[in-house]
PDB file of C-alpha atoms in Angstrom:
ATOM      1  CA  MET W1448      29.875 -10.585   5.226  1.00 51.00           C
ATOM      2  CA  LYS W1449      28.667  -8.743   2.127  1.00 66.00           C
ATOM      3  CA  ASN W1450      28.978  -5.003   2.296  1.00 84.00           C
ATOM      4  CA  SER W1451      25.250  -4.555   1.616  1.00 87.00           C
ATOM      5  CA  LEU W1452      24.351  -6.785   4.539  1.00 90.00           C
ATOM      6  CA  PHE W1453      26.675  -4.890   6.845  1.00 91.00           C
ATOM      7  CA  HIS W1454      25.258  -1.542   5.703  1.00 93.00           C
ATOM      8  CA  LEU W1455      21.708  -2.844   6.229  1.00 94.00           C
ATOM      9  CA  LEU W1456      22.523  -3.980   9.775  1.00 93.00           C
ATOM     10  CA  HIS W1457      24.177  -0.665  10.504  1.00 93.00           C
ATOM     11  CA  LEU W1458      21.347   1.452   9.067  1.00 95.00           C
ATOM     12  CA  THR W1459      18.599  -0.467  10.874  1.00 95.00           C
ATOM     13  CA  ASP W1460      20.406  -0.918  14.189  1.00 93.00           C
ATOM     14  CA  PRO W1461      17.888  -0.028  16.954  1.00 88.00           C
ATOM     15  CA  THR W1462      20.788   1.263  19.079  1.00 88.00           C
ATOM     16  CA  LEU W1463      21.892   3.765  16.425  1.00 91.00           C
ATOM     17  CA  PRO W1464      22.346   7.066  18.245  1.00 90.00           C
ATOM     18  CA  ILE W1465      19.637   9.089  16.571  1.00 91.00           C
ATOM     19  CA  GLY W1466      17.204   9.296  19.452  1.00 84.00           C
ATOM     20  CA  GLY W1467      14.603   6.801  18.294  1.00 82.00           C
ATOM     21  CA  TYR W1468      14.217   5.381  21.812  1.00 81.00           C
ATOM     22  CA  SER W1469      12.770   8.702  23.027  1.00 87.00           C
ATOM     23  CA  HIS W1470       9.655   8.545  20.797  1.00 87.00           C
ATOM     24  CA  SER W1471       6.550   6.374  21.304  1.00 90.00           C
ATOM     25  CA  ALA W1472       4.398   7.589  18.347  1.00 90.00           C
ATOM     26  CA  GLY W1473       1.375   8.010  20.614  1.00 91.00           C
ATOM     27  CA  LEU W1474       1.797   4.652  22.364  1.00 94.00           C
ATOM     28  CA  GLU W1475       2.237   6.394  25.711  1.00 93.00           C
ATOM     29  CA  THR W1476      -1.178   8.002  25.344  1.00 93.00           C
ATOM     30  CA  TYR W1477      -2.779   4.625  24.578  1.00 92.00           C
ATOM     31  CA  VAL W1478      -1.139   3.147  27.696  1.00 93.00           C
ATOM     32  CA  GLN W1479      -2.205   5.975  30.014  1.00 94.00           C
ATOM     33  CA  GLN W1480      -5.735   5.721  28.726  1.00 94.00           C
ATOM     34  CA  GLY W1481      -5.762   1.980  29.453  1.00 94.00           C
ATOM     35  CA  ARG W1482      -6.274   1.061  25.761  1.00 95.00           C
ATOM     36  CA  VAL W1483      -2.970  -0.747  25.510  1.00 95.00           C
ATOM     37  CA  LYS W1484      -2.521  -2.716  28.723  1.00 96.00           C
ATOM     38  CA  ASP W1485      -1.229  -6.225  27.990  1.00 97.00           C
ATOM     39  CA  ALA W1486       0.537  -8.392  25.447  1.00 97.00           C
ATOM     40  CA  ASP W1487      -2.530  -8.833  23.242  1.00 97.00           C
ATOM     41  CA  SER W1488      -3.394  -5.129  23.072  1.00 97.00           C
ATOM     42  CA  ALA W1489       0.287  -4.253  22.502  1.00 97.00           C
ATOM     43  CA  ARG W1490       0.431  -6.689  19.561  1.00 98.00           C
ATOM     44  CA  ASP W1491      -2.759  -5.174  18.146  1.00 97.00           C
ATOM     45  CA  PHE W1492      -1.388  -1.649  18.485  1.00 96.00           C
ATOM     46  CA  ILE W1493       1.859  -2.503  16.722  1.00 97.00           C
ATOM     47  CA  SER W1494       0.135  -4.510  13.998  1.00 97.00           C
ATOM     48  CA  GLU W1495      -2.328  -1.713  13.269  1.00 96.00           C
ATOM     49  CA  MET W1496       0.360   0.928  13.367  1.00 95.00           C
ATOM     50  CA  LEU W1497       2.473  -0.949  10.852  1.00 97.00           C
ATOM     51  CA  SER W1498      -0.379  -1.957   8.512  1.00 96.00           C
ATOM     52  CA  ARG W1499      -2.679   1.042   8.706  1.00 92.00           C
ATOM     53  CA  ASN W1500      -0.298   3.913   9.256  1.00 93.00           C
ATOM     54  CA  ILE W1501       3.387   3.222   8.403  1.00 96.00           C
ATOM     55  CA  ARG W1502       2.452   1.280   5.288  1.00 96.00           C
ATOM     56  CA  PHE W1503       0.773   4.358   3.765  1.00 96.00           C
ATOM     57  CA  THR W1504       3.212   6.906   5.041  1.00 95.00           C
ATOM     58  CA  ASP W1505       6.815   6.210   6.064  1.00 97.00           C
ATOM     59  CA  ALA W1506       7.230   2.845   4.289  1.00 97.00           C
ATOM     60  CA  ALA W1507       5.846   4.252   1.034  1.00 97.00           C
ATOM     61  CA  PHE W1508       8.144   7.257   1.346  1.00 98.00           C
ATOM     62  CA  VAL W1509      11.144   4.961   1.879  1.00 98.00           C
ATOM     63  CA  ALA W1510      10.347   3.116  -1.342  1.00 98.00           C
ATOM     64  CA  LEU W1511       9.821   6.290  -3.358  1.00 98.00           C
ATOM     65  CA  ALA W1512      12.913   7.997  -1.924  1.00 98.00           C
ATOM     66  CA  TYR W1513      14.896   4.884  -2.756  1.00 98.00           C
ATOM     67  CA  ASP W1514      13.732   5.031  -6.412  1.00 98.00           C
ATOM     68  CA  ALA W1515      14.486   8.760  -6.602  1.00 97.00           C
ATOM     69  CA  ALA W1516      17.998   8.252  -5.341  1.00 96.00           C
ATOM     70  CA  ARG W1517      18.543   5.437  -7.785  1.00 95.00           C
ATOM     71  CA  GLN W1518      17.617   7.860 -10.586  1.00 95.00           C
ATOM     72  CA  ASP W1519      19.733  10.652  -9.106  1.00 94.00           C
ATOM     73  CA  ASP W1520      16.548  12.724  -8.861  1.00 96.00           C
ATOM     74  CA  LEU W1521      17.146  15.340  -6.215  1.00 96.00           C
ATOM     75  CA  LYS W1522      14.018  17.315  -7.214  1.00 96.00           C
ATOM     76  CA  THR W1523      11.769  14.375  -6.416  1.00 96.00           C
ATOM     77  CA  LEU W1524      13.456  13.850  -3.042  1.00 96.00           C
ATOM     78  CA  VAL W1525      12.639  17.412  -2.077  1.00 96.00           C
ATOM     79  CA  GLU W1526       9.088  16.997  -3.229  1.00 97.00           C
ATOM     80  CA  LEU W1527       8.702  13.791  -1.245  1.00 97.00           C
ATOM     81  CA  ASP W1528      10.033  15.676   1.793  1.00 96.00           C
ATOM     82  CA  GLN W1529       7.363  18.281   1.358  1.00 96.00           C
ATOM     83  CA  GLU W1530       4.643  15.717   0.968  1.00 96.00           C
ATOM     84  CA  CYS W1531       5.850  13.912   4.086  1.00 96.00           C
ATOM     85  CA  THR W1532       5.470  17.105   6.092  1.00 95.00           C
ATOM     86  CA  ALA W1533       1.960  17.493   4.791  1.00 94.00           C
ATOM     87  CA  VAL W1534       0.713  14.037   5.819  1.00 93.00           C
ATOM     88  CA  LYS W1535       2.251  14.139   9.336  1.00 93.00           C
ATOM     89  CA  LEU W1536      -0.489  16.106  11.107  1.00 90.00           C
ATOM     90  CA  PRO W1537       0.593  15.826  14.749  1.00 89.00           C
ATOM     91  CA  MET W1538       3.278  18.361  15.569  1.00 90.00           C
ATOM     92  CA  GLU W1539       5.368  15.930  17.653  1.00 91.00           C
ATOM     93  CA  MET W1540       5.415  13.405  14.897  1.00 91.00           C
ATOM     94  CA  ARG W1541       6.728  15.955  12.393  1.00 93.00           C
ATOM     95  CA  GLN W1542       9.369  17.081  14.814  1.00 93.00           C
ATOM     96  CA  ALA W1543      10.421  13.469  15.624  1.00 93.00           C
ATOM     97  CA  SER W1544      10.687  12.632  11.965  1.00 94.00           C
ATOM     98  CA  LEU W1545      12.893  15.686  11.286  1.00 95.00           C
ATOM     99  CA  LYS W1546      15.155  15.122  14.281  1.00 94.00           C
ATOM    100  CA  LEU W1547      15.723  11.430  13.433  1.00 95.00           C
ATOM    101  CA  GLY W1548      16.335  12.277   9.760  1.00 95.00           C
ATOM    102  CA  MET W1549      18.896  14.909  10.542  1.00 94.00           C
ATOM    103  CA  ARG W1550      20.809  12.681  12.950  1.00 94.00           C
ATOM    104  CA  LEU W1551      20.730   9.789  10.477  1.00 95.00           C
ATOM    105  CA  LEU W1552      22.044  12.062   7.726  1.00 93.00           C
ATOM    106  CA  LYS W1553      24.844  13.326   9.941  1.00 91.00           C
ATOM    107  CA  ILE W1554      25.973   9.776  10.671  1.00 92.00           C
ATOM    108  CA  PHE W1555      25.952   8.344   7.161  1.00 91.00           C
ATOM    109  CA  GLN W1556      26.400  11.150   4.672  1.00 84.00           C
ATOM    110  CA  PRO W1557      30.128  11.737   5.437  1.00 82.00           C
ATOM    111  CA  MET W1558      30.706   8.060   4.710  1.00 81.00           C
ATOM    112  CA  LEU W1559      28.878   8.031   1.363  1.00 83.00           C
ATOM    113  CA  GLN W1560      30.943  10.566  -0.595  1.00 78.00           C
ATOM    114  CA  ASN W1561      28.044  10.999  -3.063  1.00 85.00           C
ATOM    115  CA  GLU W1562      27.374  14.219  -4.945  1.00 89.00           C
ATOM    116  CA  MET W1563      23.590  14.012  -4.815  1.00 87.00           C
ATOM    117  CA  GLY W1564      23.664  13.097  -1.152  1.00 88.00           C
ATOM    118  CA  ASP W1565      25.907  16.081  -0.458  1.00 90.00           C
ATOM    119  CA  GLN W1566      23.505  18.336  -2.397  1.00 93.00           C
ATOM    120  CA  TYR W1567      20.544  17.021  -0.423  1.00 93.00           C
ATOM    121  CA  ARG W1568      22.269  17.583   2.888  1.00 91.00           C
ATOM    122  CA  LYS W1569      23.135  21.121   1.822  1.00 92.00           C
ATOM    123  CA  LEU W1570      19.455  21.778   0.971  1.00 94.00           C
ATOM    124  CA  VAL W1571      18.455  20.519   4.363  1.00 93.00           C
ATOM    125  CA  GLN W1572      21.016  22.731   6.065  1.00 92.00           C
ATOM    126  CA  GLU W1573      19.745  25.707   4.044  1.00 94.00           C
ATOM    127  CA  LYS W1574      16.121  24.847   5.036  1.00 91.00           C
ATOM    128  CA  LYS W1575      15.219  24.191   1.411  1.00 92.00           C
ATOM    129  CA  ALA W1576      14.516  20.528   2.134  1.00 92.00           C
ATOM    130  CA  GLU W1577      12.988  18.981   5.253  1.00 93.00           C
ATOM    131  CA  GLY W1578      15.108  15.914   5.950  1.00 95.00           C
ATOM    132  CA  HIS W1579      12.426  13.526   7.126  1.00 97.00           C
ATOM    133  CA  TYR W1580      13.676  10.218   8.528  1.00 97.00           C
ATOM    134  CA  CYS W1581      11.950   8.023   5.992  1.00 97.00           C
ATOM    135  CA  ILE W1582      13.244  10.087   3.060  1.00 97.00           C
ATOM    136  CA  VAL W1583      16.751  10.022   4.414  1.00 97.00           C
ATOM    137  CA  PHE W1584      16.545   6.310   5.117  1.00 97.00           C
ATOM    138  CA  GLY W1585      15.372   5.490   1.570  1.00 97.00           C
ATOM    139  CA  MET W1586      18.077   7.675   0.048  1.00 96.00           C
ATOM    140  CA  ILE W1587      20.860   6.247   2.123  1.00 96.00           C
ATOM    141  CA  ALA W1588      19.761   2.662   1.556  1.00 96.00           C
ATOM    142  CA  SER W1589      19.912   3.232  -2.166  1.00 95.00           C
ATOM    143  CA  LEU W1590      23.306   4.944  -2.091  1.00 94.00           C
ATOM    144  CA  LEU W1591      24.686   2.099   0.007  1.00 94.00           C
ATOM    145  CA  ASN W1592      23.436  -0.414  -2.602  1.00 93.00           C
ATOM    146  CA  ILE W1593      21.119  -2.185  -0.199  1.00 96.00           C
ATOM    147  CA  SER W1594      18.395  -3.832  -2.214  1.00 96.00           C
ATOM    148  CA  LYS W1595      15.021  -2.128  -2.054  1.00 97.00           C
ATOM    149  CA  GLU W1596      13.331  -5.157  -0.649  1.00 97.00           C
ATOM    150  CA  ASP W1597      15.867  -5.572   2.134  1.00 97.00           C
ATOM    151  CA  ALA W1598      15.679  -1.864   2.934  1.00 97.00           C
ATOM    152  CA  LEU W1599      11.929  -2.112   3.430  1.00 98.00           C
ATOM    153  CA  HIS W1600      12.225  -5.250   5.525  1.00 98.00           C
ATOM    154  CA  GLY W1601      14.837  -3.500   7.655  1.00 97.00           C
ATOM    155  CA  PHE W1602      12.818  -0.302   7.972  1.00 97.00           C
ATOM    156  CA  LEU W1603       9.646  -2.110   9.103  1.00 98.00           C
ATOM    157  CA  TYR W1604      11.612  -4.379  11.429  1.00 97.00           C
ATOM    158  CA  ASN W1605      13.280  -1.382  13.032  1.00 96.00           C
ATOM    159  CA  ALA W1606       9.869   0.255  13.587  1.00 96.00           C
ATOM    160  CA  ALA W1607       8.485  -2.930  15.093  1.00 97.00           C
ATOM    161  CA  VAL W1608      11.427  -3.278  17.436  1.00 96.00           C
ATOM    162  CA  GLY W1609      10.932   0.316  18.594  1.00 95.00           C
ATOM    163  CA  PHE W1610       7.267  -0.297  19.394  1.00 96.00           C
ATOM    164  CA  VAL W1611       7.982  -3.570  21.198  1.00 97.00           C
ATOM    165  CA  THR W1612      10.705  -1.974  23.298  1.00 95.00           C
ATOM    166  CA  ASN W1613       8.398   0.883  24.276  1.00 95.00           C
ATOM    167  CA  SER W1614       5.590  -1.501  25.080  1.00 96.00           C
ATOM    168  CA  VAL W1615       7.879  -3.495  27.414  1.00 96.00           C
ATOM    169  CA  LYS W1616       8.764  -0.306  29.288  1.00 94.00           C
ATOM    170  CA  LEU W1617       5.369   1.341  29.375  1.00 95.00           C
ATOM    171  CA  ILE W1618       2.825  -1.366  30.075  1.00 96.00           C
ATOM    172  CA  PRO W1619       5.116  -3.021  31.328  1.00 96.00           C
ATOM    173  CA  LEU W1620       5.791  -6.452  29.751  1.00 96.00           C
ATOM    174  CA  SER W1621       8.533  -8.949  30.338  1.00 97.00           C
ATOM    175  CA  GLN W1622      11.423  -8.990  27.920  1.00 96.00           C
ATOM    176  CA  LEU W1623      10.421 -12.544  26.870  1.00 97.00           C
ATOM    177  CA  THR W1624       6.866 -11.407  26.041  1.00 97.00           C
ATOM    178  CA  GLY W1625       8.261  -8.620  23.996  1.00 97.00           C
ATOM    179  CA  GLN W1626      10.356 -11.020  21.930  1.00 97.00           C
ATOM    180  CA  GLU W1627       7.343 -13.266  21.410  1.00 98.00           C
ATOM    181  CA  ILE W1628       5.389 -10.333  20.049  1.00 97.00           C
ATOM    182  CA  LEU W1629       8.263  -9.361  17.754  1.00 97.00           C
ATOM    183  CA  PHE W1630       8.535 -12.985  16.485  1.00 97.00           C
ATOM    184  CA  SER W1631       4.779 -13.044  15.770  1.00 97.00           C
ATOM    185  CA  LEU W1632       5.054  -9.942  13.599  1.00 97.00           C
ATOM    186  CA  GLN W1633       7.461 -11.470  11.080  1.00 97.00           C
ATOM    187  CA  PRO W1634       4.741 -12.585   8.612  1.00 97.00           C
ATOM    188  CA  LEU W1635       3.157  -9.093   8.707  1.00 98.00           C
ATOM    189  CA  ILE W1636       6.482  -7.423   8.096  1.00 98.00           C
ATOM    190  CA  GLU W1637       7.116  -9.724   5.190  1.00 97.00           C
ATOM    191  CA  GLU W1638       3.638  -8.887   3.735  1.00 98.00           C
ATOM    192  CA  LEU W1639       3.949  -5.113   4.219  1.00 98.00           C
ATOM    193  CA  ALA W1640       7.444  -5.020   2.682  1.00 98.00           C
ATOM    194  CA  ALA W1641       6.178  -6.697  -0.436  1.00 97.00           C
ATOM    195  CA  LYS W1642       3.243  -4.276  -0.684  1.00 97.00           C
ATOM    196  CA  ALA W1643       5.541  -1.276  -0.185  1.00 97.00           C
ATOM    197  CA  MET W1644       7.773  -2.149  -3.163  1.00 97.00           C
ATOM    198  CA  GLU W1645       5.500  -0.272  -5.513  1.00 96.00           C
ATOM    199  CA  PRO W1646       3.337   1.959  -3.336  1.00 95.00           C
ATOM    200  CA  ASP W1647       0.161   3.565  -4.669  1.00 94.00           C
ATOM    201  CA  LYS W1648       0.892   7.257  -4.597  1.00 93.00           C
ATOM    202  CA  ASP W1649      -2.804   8.095  -4.368  1.00 94.00           C
ATOM    203  CA  LEU W1650      -2.987   6.269  -0.982  1.00 94.00           C
ATOM    204  CA  ILE W1651      -0.105   8.148   0.668  1.00 94.00           C
ATOM    205  CA  GLY W1652      -1.363   9.726   3.883  1.00 89.00           C
ATOM    206  CA  LEU W1653      -4.122   7.172   4.383  1.00 86.00           C
ATOM    207  CA  CYS W1654      -4.152   6.243   8.080  1.00 80.00           C
ATOM    208  CA  CYS W1655      -6.379   5.693  11.068  1.00 79.00           C
ATOM    209  CA  THR W1656      -7.389   9.043  12.549  1.00 85.00           C
ATOM    210  CA  GLY W1657      -7.144   7.575  16.029  1.00 87.00           C
ATOM    211  CA  PHE W1658      -3.353   7.389  15.794  1.00 89.00           C
ATOM    212  CA  ASP W1659      -3.102  11.087  14.995  1.00 89.00           C
ATOM    213  CA  ILE W1660      -5.530  11.992  17.769  1.00 92.00           C
ATOM    214  CA  ARG W1661      -3.535  10.064  20.364  1.00 92.00           C
ATOM    215  CA  CYS W1662      -0.288  11.638  19.175  1.00 91.00           C
ATOM    216  CA  MET W1663      -1.910  15.114  19.561  1.00 90.00           C
ATOM    217  CA  GLN W1664      -3.191  14.187  23.005  1.00 88.00           C
ATOM    218  CA  HIS W1665       0.316  13.173  23.962  1.00 89.00           C
ATOM    219  CA  GLU W1666       1.348  16.815  23.824  1.00 90.00           C
ATOM    220  CA  GLN W1667      -0.984  17.523  26.797  1.00 88.00           C
ATOM    221  CA  LEU W1668      -0.312  14.474  29.002  1.00 84.00           C
ATOM    222  CA  TYR W1669       0.242  15.399  32.655  1.00 83.00           C
ATOM    223  CA  SER W1670       3.342  13.248  32.827  1.00 85.00           C
ATOM    224  CA  ARG W1671       5.286  11.392  30.156  1.00 85.00           C
ATOM    225  CA  LEU W1672       8.500   9.527  29.482  1.00 84.00           C
ATOM    226  CA  TYR W1673       8.619   9.993  25.689  1.00 79.00           C
ATOM    227  CA  MET W1674       8.846  13.052  23.417  1.00 77.00           C
ATOM    228  CA  SER W1675       6.085  11.852  21.106  1.00 79.00           C
TER     229      SER W1675
END
C-alpha cells in the first residue's frame, strides 16, 4: 500500500476518534419536523447539503488550505480560519467545526514533524488561529502528500458517510438502505470534488438559508441525541 493511500484512509476514517458521530448538522431538526422521514428525503437532504452547502464552505476551505500548506503560507491559513468562522452562522456549527479540528490536529500533528504545522498548532493553542476542521484537514492532507483530488474525494465521502449514518439512526432506516443511499451519491461526490479543485473565492459562504435555520433551531429542541 502506498503511504499516501494509507494516510488518506486514516485521515478520512469515519471511526476516527474526533467526535464526528455526535453532530448531525441540523439533520435532527429536519427529522423531528418530519421533513426528512424516509430514504428519498434522506437522500435529498444529503445531496443538497453536499452540493449547496459543503461545496461552498468546507470543501472550498479544504482546497484553499491545501494550497496554502503546499506554499508554506501560514498567514493564509490563519486568514482562511477567520473566514471560516465568519461564514458559519449557527453557533453549534462553529463549535462543532472547532472541536473536530482541534481533535484532528492533536491526532496527526505529532506524526507530521513539520515546522509550519507546529507553528499553526501553536497559534491555535494561543487563540491566534481558530483551528476549524476543514482548514486542519486540508493542511494535514497536504503535509501528508495526499493528492488534492484524493483529499477532496475523501473529505466529501467522509461527510456523506456521517450524514448516512445519522439518517439510519434518526429516521430510522435499515443499514442496507443507508448503504444504497451512499452508493447512489458516488457520482455527486465525484462531480463536487472536481468543482472544488479550484473554488471560486467569491462564492465562499453561499448556502441555503434553510440549513442554517434548522441548525439554529436545533439549539432549542426539547430532546436531542446530537450536539448539532
